[in-house]
Tab-separated table of C-alpha atoms in Angstrom:
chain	number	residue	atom	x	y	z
A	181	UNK	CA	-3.972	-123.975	236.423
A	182	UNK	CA	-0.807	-125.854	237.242
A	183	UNK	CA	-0.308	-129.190	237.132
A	184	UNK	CA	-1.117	-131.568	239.662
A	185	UNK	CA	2.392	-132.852	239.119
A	186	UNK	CA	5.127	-130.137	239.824
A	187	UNK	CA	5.865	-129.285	236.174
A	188	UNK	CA	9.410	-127.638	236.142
A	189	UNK	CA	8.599	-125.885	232.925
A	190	UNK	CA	5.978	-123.551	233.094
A	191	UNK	CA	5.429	-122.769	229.493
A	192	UNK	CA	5.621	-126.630	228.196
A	193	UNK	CA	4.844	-127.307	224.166
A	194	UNK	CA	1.523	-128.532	223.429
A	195	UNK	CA	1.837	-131.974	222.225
A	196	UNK	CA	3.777	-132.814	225.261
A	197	UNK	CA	0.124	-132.807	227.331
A	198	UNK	CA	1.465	-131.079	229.994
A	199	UNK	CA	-0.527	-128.114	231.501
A	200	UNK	CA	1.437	-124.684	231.593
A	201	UNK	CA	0.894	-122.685	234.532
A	202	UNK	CA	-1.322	-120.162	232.140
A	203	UNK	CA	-1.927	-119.428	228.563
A	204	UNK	CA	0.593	-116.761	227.173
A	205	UNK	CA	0.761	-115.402	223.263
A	206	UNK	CA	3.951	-117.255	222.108
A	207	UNK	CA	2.945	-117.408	218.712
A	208	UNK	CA	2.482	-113.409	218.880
A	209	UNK	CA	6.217	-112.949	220.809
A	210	UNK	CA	7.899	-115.535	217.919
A	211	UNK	CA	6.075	-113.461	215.444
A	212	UNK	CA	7.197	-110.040	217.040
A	213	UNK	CA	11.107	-111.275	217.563
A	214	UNK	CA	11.296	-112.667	213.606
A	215	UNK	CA	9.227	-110.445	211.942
A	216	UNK	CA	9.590	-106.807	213.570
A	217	UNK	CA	12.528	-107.054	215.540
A	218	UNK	CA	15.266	-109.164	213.128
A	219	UNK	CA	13.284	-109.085	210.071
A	220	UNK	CA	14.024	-112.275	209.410
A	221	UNK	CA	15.170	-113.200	205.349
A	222	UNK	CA	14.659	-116.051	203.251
A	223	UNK	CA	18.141	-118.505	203.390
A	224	UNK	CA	19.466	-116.601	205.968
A	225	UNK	CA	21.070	-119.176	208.403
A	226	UNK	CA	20.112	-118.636	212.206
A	227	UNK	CA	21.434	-120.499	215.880
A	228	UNK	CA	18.879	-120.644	218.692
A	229	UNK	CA	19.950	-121.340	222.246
A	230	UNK	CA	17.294	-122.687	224.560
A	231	UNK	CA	16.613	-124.338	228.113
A	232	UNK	CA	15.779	-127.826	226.651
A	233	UNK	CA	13.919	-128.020	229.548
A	234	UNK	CA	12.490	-124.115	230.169
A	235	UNK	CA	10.200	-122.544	228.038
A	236	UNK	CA	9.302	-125.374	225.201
A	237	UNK	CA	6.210	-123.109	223.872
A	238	UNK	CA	8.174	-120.373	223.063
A	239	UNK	CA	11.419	-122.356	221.696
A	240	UNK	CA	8.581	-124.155	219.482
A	241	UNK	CA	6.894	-120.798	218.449
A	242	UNK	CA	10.252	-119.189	217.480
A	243	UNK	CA	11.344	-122.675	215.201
A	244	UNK	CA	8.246	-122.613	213.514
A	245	UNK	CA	8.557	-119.059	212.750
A	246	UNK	CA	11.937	-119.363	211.112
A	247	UNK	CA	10.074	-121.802	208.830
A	248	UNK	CA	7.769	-119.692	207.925
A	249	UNK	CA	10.476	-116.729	206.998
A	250	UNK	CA	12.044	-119.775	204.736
A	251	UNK	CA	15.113	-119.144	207.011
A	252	UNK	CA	17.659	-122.040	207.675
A	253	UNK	CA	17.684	-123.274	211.206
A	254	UNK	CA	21.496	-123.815	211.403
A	255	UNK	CA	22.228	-124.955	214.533
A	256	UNK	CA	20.218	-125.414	218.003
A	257	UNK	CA	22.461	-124.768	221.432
A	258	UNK	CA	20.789	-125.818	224.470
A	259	UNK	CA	21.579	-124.864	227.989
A	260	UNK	CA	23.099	-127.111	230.658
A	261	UNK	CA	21.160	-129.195	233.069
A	262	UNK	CA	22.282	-129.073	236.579
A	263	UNK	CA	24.235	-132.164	235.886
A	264	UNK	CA	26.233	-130.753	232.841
A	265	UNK	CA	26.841	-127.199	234.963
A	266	UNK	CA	28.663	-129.703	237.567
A	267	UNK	CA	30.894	-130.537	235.390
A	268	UNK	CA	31.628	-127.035	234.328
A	269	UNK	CA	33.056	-123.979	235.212
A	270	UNK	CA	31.417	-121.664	237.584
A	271	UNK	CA	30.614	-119.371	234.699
A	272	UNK	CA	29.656	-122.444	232.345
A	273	UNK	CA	32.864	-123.108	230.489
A	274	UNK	CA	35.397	-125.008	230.642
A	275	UNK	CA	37.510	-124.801	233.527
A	276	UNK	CA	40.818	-126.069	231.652
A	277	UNK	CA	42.262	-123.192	229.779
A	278	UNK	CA	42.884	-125.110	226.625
A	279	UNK	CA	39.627	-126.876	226.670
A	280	UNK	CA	37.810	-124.033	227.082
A	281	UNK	CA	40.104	-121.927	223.853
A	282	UNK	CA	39.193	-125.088	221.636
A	283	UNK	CA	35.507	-124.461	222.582
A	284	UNK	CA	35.685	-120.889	222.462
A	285	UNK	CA	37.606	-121.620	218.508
A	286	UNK	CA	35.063	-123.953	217.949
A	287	UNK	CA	32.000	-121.944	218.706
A	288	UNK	CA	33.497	-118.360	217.008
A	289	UNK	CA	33.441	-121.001	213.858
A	290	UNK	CA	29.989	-122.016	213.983
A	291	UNK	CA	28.848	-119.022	214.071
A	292	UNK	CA	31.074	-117.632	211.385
A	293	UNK	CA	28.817	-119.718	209.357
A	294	UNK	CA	25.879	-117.795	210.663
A	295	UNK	CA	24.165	-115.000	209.967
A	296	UNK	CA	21.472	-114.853	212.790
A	297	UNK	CA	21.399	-115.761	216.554
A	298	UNK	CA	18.248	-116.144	219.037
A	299	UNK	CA	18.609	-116.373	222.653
A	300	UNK	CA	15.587	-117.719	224.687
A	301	UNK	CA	15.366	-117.328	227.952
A	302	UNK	CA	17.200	-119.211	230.402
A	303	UNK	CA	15.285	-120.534	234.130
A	304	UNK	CA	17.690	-118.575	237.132
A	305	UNK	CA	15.655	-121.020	239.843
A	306	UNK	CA	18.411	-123.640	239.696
A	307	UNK	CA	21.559	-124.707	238.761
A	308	UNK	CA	20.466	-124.228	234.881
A	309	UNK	CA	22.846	-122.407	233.019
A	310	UNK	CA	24.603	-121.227	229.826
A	311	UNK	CA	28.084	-120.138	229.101
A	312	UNK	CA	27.004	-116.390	228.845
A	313	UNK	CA	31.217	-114.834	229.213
A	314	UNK	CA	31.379	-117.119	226.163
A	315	UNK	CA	28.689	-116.527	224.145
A	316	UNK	CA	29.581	-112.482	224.747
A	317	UNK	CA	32.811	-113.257	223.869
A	318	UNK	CA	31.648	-114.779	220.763
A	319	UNK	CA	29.219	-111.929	219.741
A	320	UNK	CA	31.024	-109.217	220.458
A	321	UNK	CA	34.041	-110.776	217.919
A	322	UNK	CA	30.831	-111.691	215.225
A	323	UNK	CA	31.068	-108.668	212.805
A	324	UNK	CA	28.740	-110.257	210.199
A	325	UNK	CA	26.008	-111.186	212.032
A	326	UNK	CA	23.294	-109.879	214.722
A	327	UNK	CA	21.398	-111.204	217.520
A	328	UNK	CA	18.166	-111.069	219.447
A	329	UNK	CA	17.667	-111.869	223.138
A	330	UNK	CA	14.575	-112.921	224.401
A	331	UNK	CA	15.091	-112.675	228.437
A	332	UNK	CA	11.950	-113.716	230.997
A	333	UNK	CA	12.654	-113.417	234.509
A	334	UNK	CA	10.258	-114.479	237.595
A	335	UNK	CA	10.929	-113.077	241.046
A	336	UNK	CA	14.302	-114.531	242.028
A	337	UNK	CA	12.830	-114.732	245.661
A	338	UNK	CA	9.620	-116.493	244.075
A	339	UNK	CA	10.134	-120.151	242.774
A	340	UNK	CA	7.156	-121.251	242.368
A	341	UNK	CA	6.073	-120.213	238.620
A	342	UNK	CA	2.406	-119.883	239.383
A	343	UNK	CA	2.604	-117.700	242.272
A	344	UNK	CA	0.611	-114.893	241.425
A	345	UNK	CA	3.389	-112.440	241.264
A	346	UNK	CA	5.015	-114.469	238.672
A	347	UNK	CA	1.911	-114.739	236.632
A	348	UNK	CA	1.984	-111.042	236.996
A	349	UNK	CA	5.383	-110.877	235.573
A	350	UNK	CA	4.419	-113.603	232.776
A	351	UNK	CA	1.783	-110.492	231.614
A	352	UNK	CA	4.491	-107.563	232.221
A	353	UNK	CA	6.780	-109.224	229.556
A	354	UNK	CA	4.770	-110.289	227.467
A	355	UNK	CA	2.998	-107.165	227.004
A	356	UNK	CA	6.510	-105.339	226.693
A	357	UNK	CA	6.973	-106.996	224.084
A	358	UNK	CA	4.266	-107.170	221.779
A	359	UNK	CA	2.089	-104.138	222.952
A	360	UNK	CA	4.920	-101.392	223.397
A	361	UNK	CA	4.721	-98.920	220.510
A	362	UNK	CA	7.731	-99.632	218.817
A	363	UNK	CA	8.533	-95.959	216.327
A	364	UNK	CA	7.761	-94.085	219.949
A	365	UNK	CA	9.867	-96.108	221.992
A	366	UNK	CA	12.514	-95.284	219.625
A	367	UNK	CA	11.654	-91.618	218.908
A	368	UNK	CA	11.903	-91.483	222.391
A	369	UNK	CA	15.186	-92.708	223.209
A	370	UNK	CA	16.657	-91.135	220.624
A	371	UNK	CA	15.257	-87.604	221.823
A	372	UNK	CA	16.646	-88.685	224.957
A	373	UNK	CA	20.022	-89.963	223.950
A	374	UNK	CA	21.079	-86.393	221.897
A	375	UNK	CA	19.814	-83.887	224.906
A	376	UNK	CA	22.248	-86.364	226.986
A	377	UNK	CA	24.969	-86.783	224.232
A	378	UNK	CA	28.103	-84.788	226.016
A	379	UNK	CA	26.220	-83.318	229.316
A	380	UNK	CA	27.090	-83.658	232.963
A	381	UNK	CA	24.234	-86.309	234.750
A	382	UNK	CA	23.914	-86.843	238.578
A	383	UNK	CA	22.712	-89.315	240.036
A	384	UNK	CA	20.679	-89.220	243.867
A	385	UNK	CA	18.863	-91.774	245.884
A	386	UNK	CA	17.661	-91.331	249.691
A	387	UNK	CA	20.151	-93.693	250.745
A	388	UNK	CA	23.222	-91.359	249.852
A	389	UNK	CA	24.062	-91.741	246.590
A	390	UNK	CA	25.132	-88.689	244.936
A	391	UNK	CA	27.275	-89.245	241.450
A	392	UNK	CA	27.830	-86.635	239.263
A	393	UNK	CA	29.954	-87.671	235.612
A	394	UNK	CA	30.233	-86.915	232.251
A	395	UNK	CA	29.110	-89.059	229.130
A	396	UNK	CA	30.122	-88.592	225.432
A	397	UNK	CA	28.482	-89.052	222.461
A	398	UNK	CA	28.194	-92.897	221.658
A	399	UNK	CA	25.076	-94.548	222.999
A	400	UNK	CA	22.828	-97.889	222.386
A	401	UNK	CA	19.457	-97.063	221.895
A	402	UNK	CA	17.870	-100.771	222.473
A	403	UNK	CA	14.778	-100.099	220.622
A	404	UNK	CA	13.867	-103.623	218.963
A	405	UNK	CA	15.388	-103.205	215.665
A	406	UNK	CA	18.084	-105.841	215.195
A	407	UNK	CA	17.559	-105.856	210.770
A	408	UNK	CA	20.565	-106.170	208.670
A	409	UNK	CA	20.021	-102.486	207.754
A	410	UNK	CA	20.579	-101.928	211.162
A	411	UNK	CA	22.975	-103.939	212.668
A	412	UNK	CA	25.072	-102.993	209.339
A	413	UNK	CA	28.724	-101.261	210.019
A	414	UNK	CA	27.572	-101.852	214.158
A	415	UNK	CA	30.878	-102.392	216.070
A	416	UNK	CA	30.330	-103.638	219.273
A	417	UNK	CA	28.417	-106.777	220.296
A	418	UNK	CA	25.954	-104.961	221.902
A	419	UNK	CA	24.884	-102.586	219.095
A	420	UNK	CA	24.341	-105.600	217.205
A	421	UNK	CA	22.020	-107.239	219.342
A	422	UNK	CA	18.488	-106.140	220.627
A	423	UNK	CA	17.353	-107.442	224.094
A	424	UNK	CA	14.070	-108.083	224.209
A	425	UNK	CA	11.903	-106.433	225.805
A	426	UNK	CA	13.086	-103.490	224.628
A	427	UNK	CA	14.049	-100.214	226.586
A	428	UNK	CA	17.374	-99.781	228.019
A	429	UNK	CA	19.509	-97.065	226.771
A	430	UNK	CA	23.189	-97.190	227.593
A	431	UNK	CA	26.268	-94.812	227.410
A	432	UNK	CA	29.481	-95.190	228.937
A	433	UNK	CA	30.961	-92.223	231.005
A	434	UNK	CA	33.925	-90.077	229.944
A	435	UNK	CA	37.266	-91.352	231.447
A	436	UNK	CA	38.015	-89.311	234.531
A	437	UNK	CA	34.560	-87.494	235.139
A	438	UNK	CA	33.286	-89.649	238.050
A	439	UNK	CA	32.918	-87.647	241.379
A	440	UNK	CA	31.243	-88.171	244.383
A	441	UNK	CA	29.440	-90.897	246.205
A	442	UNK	CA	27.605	-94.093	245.036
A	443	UNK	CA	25.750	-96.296	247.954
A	444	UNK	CA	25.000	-99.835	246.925
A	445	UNK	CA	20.757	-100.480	246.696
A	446	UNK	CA	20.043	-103.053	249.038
A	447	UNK	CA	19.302	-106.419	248.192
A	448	UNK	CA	15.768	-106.280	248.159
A	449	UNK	CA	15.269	-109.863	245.975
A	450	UNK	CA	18.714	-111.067	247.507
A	451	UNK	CA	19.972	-110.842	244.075
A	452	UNK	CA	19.838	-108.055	241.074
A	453	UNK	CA	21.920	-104.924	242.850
A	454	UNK	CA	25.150	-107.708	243.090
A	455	UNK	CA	24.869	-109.425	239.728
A	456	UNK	CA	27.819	-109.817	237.475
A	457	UNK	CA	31.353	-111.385	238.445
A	458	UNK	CA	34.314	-110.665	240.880
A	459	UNK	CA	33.654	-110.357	244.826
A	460	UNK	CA	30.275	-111.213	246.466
A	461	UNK	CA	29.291	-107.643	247.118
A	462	UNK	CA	26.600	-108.361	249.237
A	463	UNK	CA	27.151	-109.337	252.421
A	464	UNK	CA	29.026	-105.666	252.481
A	465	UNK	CA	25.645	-103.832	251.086
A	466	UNK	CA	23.556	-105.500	253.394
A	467	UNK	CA	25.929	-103.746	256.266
A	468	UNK	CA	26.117	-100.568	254.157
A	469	UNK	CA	28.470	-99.927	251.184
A	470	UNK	CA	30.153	-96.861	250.223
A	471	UNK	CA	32.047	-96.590	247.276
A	472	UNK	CA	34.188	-93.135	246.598
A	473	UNK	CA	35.186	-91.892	243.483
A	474	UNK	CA	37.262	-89.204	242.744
A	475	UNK	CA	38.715	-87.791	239.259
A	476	UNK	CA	36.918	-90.856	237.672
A	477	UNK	CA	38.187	-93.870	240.351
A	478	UNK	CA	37.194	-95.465	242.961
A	479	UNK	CA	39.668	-94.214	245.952
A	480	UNK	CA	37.792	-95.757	248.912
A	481	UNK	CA	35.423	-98.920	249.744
A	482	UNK	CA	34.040	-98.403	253.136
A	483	UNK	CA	31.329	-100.806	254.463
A	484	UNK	CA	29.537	-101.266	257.991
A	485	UNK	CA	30.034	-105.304	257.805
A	486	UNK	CA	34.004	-106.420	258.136
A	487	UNK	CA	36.391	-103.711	256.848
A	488	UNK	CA	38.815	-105.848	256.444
A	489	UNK	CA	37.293	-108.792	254.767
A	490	UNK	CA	36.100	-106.298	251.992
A	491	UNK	CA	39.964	-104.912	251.726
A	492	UNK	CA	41.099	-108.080	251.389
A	493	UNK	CA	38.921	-109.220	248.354
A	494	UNK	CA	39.181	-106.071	246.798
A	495	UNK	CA	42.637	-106.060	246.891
A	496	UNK	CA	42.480	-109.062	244.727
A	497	UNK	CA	40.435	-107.966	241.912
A	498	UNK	CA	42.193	-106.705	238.892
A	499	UNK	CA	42.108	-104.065	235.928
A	500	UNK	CA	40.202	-102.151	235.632
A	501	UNK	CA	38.057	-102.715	238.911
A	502	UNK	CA	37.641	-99.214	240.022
A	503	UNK	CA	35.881	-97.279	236.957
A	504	UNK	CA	32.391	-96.607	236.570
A	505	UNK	CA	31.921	-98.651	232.748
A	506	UNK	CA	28.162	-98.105	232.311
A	507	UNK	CA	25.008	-96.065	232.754
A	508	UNK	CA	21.863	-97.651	231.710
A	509	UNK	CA	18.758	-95.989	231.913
A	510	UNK	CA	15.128	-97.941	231.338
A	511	UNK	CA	12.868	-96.510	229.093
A	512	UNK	CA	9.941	-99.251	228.119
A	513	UNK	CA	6.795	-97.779	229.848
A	514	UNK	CA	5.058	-101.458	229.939
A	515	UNK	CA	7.601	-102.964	232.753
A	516	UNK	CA	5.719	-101.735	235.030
A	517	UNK	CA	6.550	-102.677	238.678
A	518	UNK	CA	4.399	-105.604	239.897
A	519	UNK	CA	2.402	-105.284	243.070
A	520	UNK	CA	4.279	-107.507	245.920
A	521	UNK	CA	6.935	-107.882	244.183
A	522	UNK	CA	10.462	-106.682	244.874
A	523	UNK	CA	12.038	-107.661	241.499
A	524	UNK	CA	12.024	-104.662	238.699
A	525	UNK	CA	10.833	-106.269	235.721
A	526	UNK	CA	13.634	-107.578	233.135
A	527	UNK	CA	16.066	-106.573	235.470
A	528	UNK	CA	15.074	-102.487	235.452
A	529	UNK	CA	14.956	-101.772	231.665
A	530	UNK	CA	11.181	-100.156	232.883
A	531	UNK	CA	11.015	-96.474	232.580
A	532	UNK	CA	13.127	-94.520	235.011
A	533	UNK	CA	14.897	-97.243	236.509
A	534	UNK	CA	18.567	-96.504	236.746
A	535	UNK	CA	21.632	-99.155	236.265
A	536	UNK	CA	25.418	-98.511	237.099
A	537	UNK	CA	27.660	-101.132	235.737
A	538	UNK	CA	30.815	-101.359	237.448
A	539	UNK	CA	34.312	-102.341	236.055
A	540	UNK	CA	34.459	-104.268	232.716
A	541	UNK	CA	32.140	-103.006	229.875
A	542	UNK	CA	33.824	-104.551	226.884
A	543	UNK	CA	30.182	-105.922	225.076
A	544	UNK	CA	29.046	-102.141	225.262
A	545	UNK	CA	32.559	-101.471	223.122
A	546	UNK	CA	34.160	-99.808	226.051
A	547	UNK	CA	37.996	-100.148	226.973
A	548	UNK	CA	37.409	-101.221	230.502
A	549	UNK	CA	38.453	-104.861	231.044
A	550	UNK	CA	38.138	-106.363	234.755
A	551	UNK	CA	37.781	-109.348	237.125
A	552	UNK	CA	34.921	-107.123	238.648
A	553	UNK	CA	31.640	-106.483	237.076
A	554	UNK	CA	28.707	-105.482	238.816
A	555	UNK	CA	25.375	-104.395	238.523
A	556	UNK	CA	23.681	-101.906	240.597
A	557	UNK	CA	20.285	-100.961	239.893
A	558	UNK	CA	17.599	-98.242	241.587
A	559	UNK	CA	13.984	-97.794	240.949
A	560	UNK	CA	13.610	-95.009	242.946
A	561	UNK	CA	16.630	-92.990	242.291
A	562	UNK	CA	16.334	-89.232	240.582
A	563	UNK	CA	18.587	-88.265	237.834
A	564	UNK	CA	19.378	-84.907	236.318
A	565	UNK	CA	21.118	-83.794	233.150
A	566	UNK	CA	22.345	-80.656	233.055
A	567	UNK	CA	20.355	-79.526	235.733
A	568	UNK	CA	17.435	-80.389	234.091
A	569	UNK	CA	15.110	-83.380	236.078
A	570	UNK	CA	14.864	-86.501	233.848
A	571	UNK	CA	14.126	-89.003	236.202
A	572	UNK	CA	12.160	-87.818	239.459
A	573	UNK	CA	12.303	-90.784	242.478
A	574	UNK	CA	12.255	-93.275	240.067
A	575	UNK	CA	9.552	-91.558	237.283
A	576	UNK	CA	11.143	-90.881	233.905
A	577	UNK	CA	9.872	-87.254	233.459
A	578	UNK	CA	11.586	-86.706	229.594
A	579	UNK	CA	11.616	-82.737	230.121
A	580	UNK	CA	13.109	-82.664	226.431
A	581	UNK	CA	9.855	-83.728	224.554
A	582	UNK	CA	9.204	-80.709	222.483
């Protein structure tokens, strides 16, 4: 159903004429973010950030839904084009220091005078971007309000938006989002989150991977409910904002617990197990990359590929570089994986997928701050707490239901 014309947006608004690659349920995910997830009040004042030219429909769908709540559309901050990212910053601000604190003072007012912000989803085919360090930065310092993040991701090896396994993805999402049982989902975390609260996980994959640590008692259960009742007395940016789909639960280990061995995934969709900031990890996991922790840091960064290449760069990065910040486990039973695909769907919050977030983790309210933050992600990996199997090659087994 595409266009004969290449159409760069895929899910255009209606009265532009343009045809989208295929009919999705905006009106049904608007309805789902404002209504269920934020709960949306009369007056209160809201800031959207869209792709101006990514995802129209559902920009549209959300706007007129705000209208509907009788909620005050404050303020509408749209991504850059290729041509504005040029002139920016790798990481979408400004690349003068005092340009970019008069922009970061500038934004942390706007939304000061805010009470609500929606984040559509942003296209990762191009040079498209939006100042995401900033807009975490801004968040995690906004105590009155709370957020909502809308993310859709296609295969990152896939451009073409109407390639069948991005269709496929296109159904995934939107399913996750409006057809997951919300009160289970969150029952089920929860369960989850108190039988790990204070226990020993490990970690295991067939390619070598085997990381044993501690976690405490703090986690985010990401659930889809981002309400005022909710986000109320929430202290970290994170806890006050739901990603959407929903599913990821996240704890931070204990200082000092990490032991053992962690392998980096391969690259599978040449991007998702080396996202983040600091060095390009991935010409090193490609060749093999072992990463050795002991007492809770990483001692030793050993890698088939150039040795000393990797020594060099990490020899550069700084703070707190070699702690394990984050363990987030996927719990939304709808992202399922999509047949010829390599890409875990919204970036492995899908049941029993397993993310490790190295160095900073300062959104999640941890004390870790870094030039070094990476993602690595496994959808086949097997996890145990206390001894007890909760993730079996990639298949969230929950042995705590009752």
């Amino acid at each position: 159903m595409a266009s004969a014309n290449r159409v760069y947006d895929p899910f255009p608004i209606a009265h532009q004429g343009l045809m989208p690659t295929h009919e999705l349920q905006w009106e049904r995910i608007a309805a789902t973010l404002t209504r269920q997830v934020l709960k949306l009040g009369r007056h209160e004042r809201v800031i959207v950030s869209a792709d101006p030219y990514f995802g129209g429909a559902a920009l549209d769908a959300v706007r007129c839904e705000i209208q509907r709540a009788r909620a005050i559309e404050l303020a509408t901050i749209l991504h850059w084009t290729p041509t504005l990212a040029a002139l920016r910053a790798p990481h979408g601000r400004y690349a003068d220091p005092a340009d970019d604190a008069a922009e970061l003072a500038a934004m942390r007012g706007l939304f000061a005078a805010a009470d609500v912000f929606i984040l559509l989803m942003n296209d990762r085919r191009g040079a498209r971007t939006l100042a995401t360090s900033q807009s975490d930065l801004v968040v995690d310092g906004w105590k009155q309000g709370r957020s909502v993040h809308l993310h859709w991701f296609h295969d990152p090896a896939v451009h073409d938006p109407a390639h069948p396994v991005n269709l496929a993805l296109d159904r995934v999402n939107q399913a996750a989002v409006i057809d997951v049982d919300y009160p289970k989902l969150a029952a089920d975390m929860q369960r989850i989150a108190t039988r790990m609260s204070g226990a020993l996980v490990r970690i295991r994959d067939q390619g070598g991977t085997d990381l044993s640590f501690r976690v405490g008692t703090r986690f985010h259960v990401n659930h889809g409910d981002a309400s005022r009742e909710h986000a109320a007395g929430m202290d970290s940016g994170r806890d006050r904002e739901e990603e959407i789909p929903a599913g990821s639960l996240r704890t931070i280990p204990l200082a000092g617990s990490t032991e053992g061995v962690l392998v980096f995934p391969p690259a599978k969709d040449g991007e998702s197990p080396a996202l983040g900031r600091g060095m390009d990890c991935r010409p090193f996991a490609q060749a093999g990359l072992r990463l050795v922790f002991r007492r809770g840091r990483i001692v030793a960064l050993e890698t088939g590929g150039d040795q000393q290449a990797l020594d060099r760069l990490w020899a550069a990065e700084t703070g707190d570089c070699d702690q394990l910040g984050e363990l987030v486990l996927g719990c939304n039973p709808l992202l399922a994986p999509v047949a010829g695909s390599t890409f875990l769907p919204h970036y492995g919050f899908g049941a029993g997928v397993v993310r490790l977030i190295l160095g900073d983790n300062q959104l999640s309210g941890g004390a870790y701050r870094s030039s070094f933050h990476r993602w690595l992600m496994w959808g086949d990996a097997s996890v145990e707490v206390n001894g007890a199997t909760l993730v079996d090659r990639g298949r969230l087994q929950d042995p705590f239901k009752p």
